Coordinates of C-alpha atoms and ligand atoms in Angstrom, one line a residue:
M1 CA -82.9 -72.5 70.7
Y2 CA -81.1 -71.6 67.5
T3 CA -78.8 -68.6 66.8
L4 CA -78.6 -67.3 63.3
Y5 CA -75.8 -65.1 62.1
Y6 CA -77.4 -63.1 59.3
A7 CA -77.2 -60.0 57.1
P8 CA -80.5 -58.5 55.7
G9 CA -81.4 -59.8 52.3
A10 CA -78.4 -62.1 52.1
A11 CA -78.2 -65.9 51.8
S12 CA -79.1 -66.1 55.5
M13 CA -82.7 -65.2 54.4
L14 CA -83.6 -68.8 53.8
A15 CA -82.6 -70.1 57.2
H16 CA -84.3 -67.1 58.8
L17 CA -87.5 -67.7 56.8
L18 CA -87.5 -71.3 57.8
L19 CA -87.1 -70.5 61.5
L20 CA -90.1 -68.3 61.2
E21 CA -92.1 -70.9 59.1
I22 CA -91.4 -73.6 61.7
N23 CA -91.9 -71.2 64.6
A24 CA -88.7 -72.2 66.2
P25 CA -87.3 -70.1 69.1
H26 CA -84.2 -68.3 67.8
E27 CA -81.8 -65.4 68.4
L28 CA -80.5 -63.3 65.6
R29 CA -76.9 -61.9 65.4
R30 CA -76.5 -59.3 62.7
V31 CA -73.2 -59.5 60.8
D32 CA -72.3 -56.1 59.1
L33 CA -71.0 -57.3 55.7
A34 CA -70.2 -53.7 54.7
S35 CA -67.7 -53.2 57.4
G36 CA -66.2 -56.6 57.0
E37 CA -67.4 -58.1 60.2
Q38 CA -67.6 -61.5 58.5
R39 CA -63.8 -61.6 58.4
D40 CA -63.4 -60.9 62.1
P41 CA -61.3 -63.7 63.7
A42 CA -64.1 -64.5 66.1
Y43 CA -66.6 -64.9 63.3
L44 CA -64.2 -66.9 61.2
K45 CA -64.0 -69.5 64.0
L46 CA -67.7 -70.1 63.5
N47 CA -67.6 -69.8 59.7
P48 CA -64.2 -70.2 58.2
G49 CA -65.5 -69.1 54.8
G50 CA -66.3 -65.7 56.2
V51 CA -69.9 -65.6 54.9
V52 CA -73.4 -65.6 56.2
P53 CA -75.4 -67.6 57.2
T54 CA -74.1 -69.4 60.2
L55 CA -76.5 -71.3 62.4
I56 CA -75.7 -72.5 65.9
V57 CA -77.5 -75.7 66.7
D58 CA -77.1 -77.2 70.1
G59 CA -73.9 -75.2 70.6
A60 CA -72.3 -76.2 67.3
A61 CA -71.8 -73.8 64.3
W62 CA -73.0 -74.9 60.9
S63 CA -72.9 -73.2 57.5
E64 CA -74.0 -73.5 53.9
T65 CA -77.5 -72.2 53.0
A66 CA -78.8 -75.4 51.4
A67 CA -77.4 -77.6 54.2
L68 CA -79.1 -75.4 56.9
A69 CA -82.4 -75.5 55.0
L70 CA -82.2 -79.3 54.7
L71 CA -81.3 -79.6 58.3
L72 CA -84.1 -77.3 59.6
A73 CA -86.7 -79.1 57.5
E74 CA -85.5 -82.4 58.8
R75 CA -85.4 -81.4 62.4
H76 CA -89.0 -80.0 62.2
P77 CA -91.0 -82.5 60.1
E78 CA -94.2 -81.1 61.7
A79 CA -93.8 -78.0 59.5
Q80 CA -94.2 -80.3 56.4
L81 CA -91.8 -78.3 54.3
A82 CA -90.0 -81.4 53.0
P83 CA -91.2 -84.8 51.8
A84 CA -90.0 -87.5 54.2
P85 CA -87.2 -90.0 53.1
G86 CA -88.9 -92.7 51.1
S87 CA -91.7 -90.4 49.9
P88 CA -92.3 -90.4 46.1
L89 CA -91.7 -86.7 46.1
R90 CA -88.3 -87.0 47.8
P91 CA -86.1 -87.4 44.7
A92 CA -87.6 -84.3 43.1
Y93 CA -87.1 -82.4 46.3
L94 CA -83.5 -83.3 46.6
Q95 CA -82.9 -82.6 42.9
W96 CA -84.3 -79.1 43.1
M97 CA -82.5 -78.3 46.3
I98 CA -79.2 -79.3 44.9
Y99 CA -79.9 -77.6 41.6
L100 CA -80.5 -74.3 43.4
A101 CA -77.5 -74.8 45.6
N102 CA -75.1 -76.1 42.9
T103 CA -76.1 -74.2 39.8
L104 CA -78.2 -71.2 40.5
Q105 CA -76.7 -69.8 43.8
P106 CA -73.1 -70.0 42.6
A107 CA -74.0 -68.1 39.5
F108 CA -75.4 -65.3 41.7
R109 CA -72.1 -65.4 43.7
L110 CA -70.3 -64.6 40.4
W111 CA -72.8 -61.9 39.5
F112 CA -72.5 -60.1 42.9
Y113 CA -68.8 -60.9 43.6
P114 CA -66.8 -60.9 40.4
A115 CA -63.9 -59.9 42.5
D116 CA -63.8 -63.5 43.8
A117 CA -62.0 -64.2 40.5
P118 CA -59.7 -61.1 40.1
E119 CA -57.7 -62.8 37.3
V120 CA -60.8 -62.9 35.1
N121 CA -62.4 -59.9 33.3
A122 CA -65.3 -58.8 35.5
D123 CA -67.6 -57.9 32.6
G124 CA -67.1 -61.3 31.0
L125 CA -67.7 -63.0 34.3
K126 CA -70.9 -61.2 34.9
A127 CA -72.1 -61.9 31.4
S128 CA -71.5 -65.5 31.9
A129 CA -73.2 -65.4 35.3
R130 CA -76.2 -63.7 33.8
R131 CA -76.5 -66.4 31.1
R132 CA -76.4 -69.1 33.7
I133 CA -79.0 -67.4 35.9
E134 CA -81.4 -66.9 33.0
A135 CA -80.9 -70.5 31.8
A136 CA -81.8 -71.6 35.3
W137 CA -85.0 -69.4 35.3
E138 CA -85.9 -71.0 31.9
R139 CA -85.5 -74.5 33.2
L140 CA -87.4 -73.8 36.4
A141 CA -90.2 -72.0 34.5
E142 CA -90.5 -74.9 32.1
H143 CA -90.8 -77.3 35.0
L144 CA -93.4 -75.2 36.7
A145 CA -95.4 -74.9 33.5
A146 CA -95.4 -78.7 33.2
S147 CA -95.7 -79.8 36.8
G148 CA -96.4 -76.7 39.0
P149 CA -97.6 -74.5 40.5
Q150 CA -94.8 -75.3 42.9
L151 CA -91.6 -77.3 42.4
L152 CA -93.2 -80.4 43.8
G153 CA -96.6 -79.6 42.3
E154 CA -99.3 -79.0 44.9
Q155 CA -97.0 -79.4 47.9
L156 CA -95.0 -76.3 49.0
C157 CA -91.5 -77.2 50.1
V158 CA -88.2 -75.6 51.2
A159 CA -87.0 -75.5 47.6
D160 CA -89.9 -73.1 46.7
L161 CA -88.7 -70.8 49.5
Y162 CA -85.1 -71.1 48.4
A163 CA -86.0 -70.4 44.8
T164 CA -88.0 -67.3 45.9
M165 CA -85.0 -65.9 47.8
L166 CA -82.9 -66.4 44.7
M167 CA -85.6 -64.7 42.6
R168 CA -85.5 -61.7 44.8
W169 CA -81.7 -61.4 44.2
S170 CA -82.5 -61.0 40.5
R171 CA -84.8 -58.0 41.0
N172 CA -82.3 -55.4 39.7
M173 CA -80.9 -57.6 36.9
P174 CA -81.6 -56.9 33.3
R175 CA -84.1 -59.8 33.2
P176 CA -85.5 -60.4 36.6
A177 CA -86.9 -63.9 37.4
T178 CA -90.4 -62.4 37.6
Q179 CA -90.4 -61.9 33.8
W180 CA -91.1 -65.6 33.6
P181 CA -94.8 -65.8 34.6
Q182 CA -94.6 -69.2 36.3
L183 CA -91.8 -67.9 38.5
A184 CA -93.7 -64.7 39.3
A185 CA -96.6 -66.8 40.3
L186 CA -94.5 -69.0 42.6
A187 CA -92.9 -65.9 44.2
G188 CA -96.3 -64.4 44.7
R189 CA -97.4 -67.5 46.7
V190 CA -94.3 -67.4 48.9
K191 CA -94.5 -63.7 49.4
A192 CA -98.1 -64.0 50.6
R193 CA -97.1 -66.2 53.5
P194 CA -97.0 -64.6 57.0
A195 CA -93.4 -65.8 57.5
W196 CA -92.2 -63.9 54.5
K197 CA -93.9 -60.7 55.7
R198 CA -92.4 -61.2 59.2
L199 CA -89.0 -61.8 57.7
Y200 CA -89.3 -58.4 55.9
E201 CA -90.2 -56.7 59.1
V202 CA -87.4 -58.2 61.2
E203 CA -84.7 -57.8 58.5
G204 CA -86.0 -54.3 57.7
L205 CA -86.4 -55.1 54.0
T206 CA -88.5 -53.0 51.7
E207 CA -87.6 -53.8 48.1
W208 CA -89.5 -56.5 46.2
A209 CA -92.0 -56.8 49.0
Ligands
GSH301 N1 -72.0 -71.0 49.9 C1 -72.4 -70.1 50.9 C2 -72.3 -68.7 50.3 C3 -72.8 -67.6 51.2 C4 -72.5 -66.2 50.7 O1 -71.9 -66.0 49.6 N2 -73.0 -65.2 51.5 C5 -72.7 -63.9 51.2 C6 -74.0 -63.0 51.4 S1 -75.3 -63.5 50.2 C7 -71.7 -63.3 52.1 O2 -71.6 -63.6 53.3 N3 -70.9 -62.4 51.6 C8 -69.8 -61.7 52.3 C9 -68.5 -61.9 51.7 O3 -68.3 -62.7 50.8 O4 -67.6 -61.2 52.1 C10 -73.8 -70.4 51.4 O5 -74.6 -70.9 50.6 O6 -74.0 -70.2 52.6

């Protein structure tokens, strides 16, 4: 049994989606970000960064979206959402997971939380975040055009689900990810999956269905 601390539509979406994809028994605990519940001392004991997601696995609390996704894929190989170690697709899988975690997701953090850097002009920071995000869409779209339709070609993997969560976050940006046709096509495939639909029901999401 897993326990996921989540907030609707937040970075916790990926772990939630994976729990549904792999059909793993789990409990959800909603963290109210608007009221600052993520900074409650009890929650900070589980997640010292004061963010969602946190996943309880066998009684221990773990965090970091990408790490939780790698962990869930590894613990549930039967779901076939990650190439096994040694597989020829493994290097590309690791590359795209780390690219999303290291390059794209942090740019979204700047876009949504310019107050993380109060000493820097917020407009400049957001402009820089937007440039980084659009450059990442460009790179991903070029890769999909050459080797798609998914990040590993024919095989769907966790990185496709991760990319789709991040694409969703761009829906209200001046240039949403879906303006790149290859990205829109990838998102369409992920959004057609029963687990994505279930995620929407459970988290009460409506936008970008
Ligand atoms: N590096 C963390 C970042 C998580 C993150 O920024 N979560 C946001 C929601 S998308 C959050 O909890 N924000 C609340 C806050 O910063 O106060 C991860 O990947 O898990």
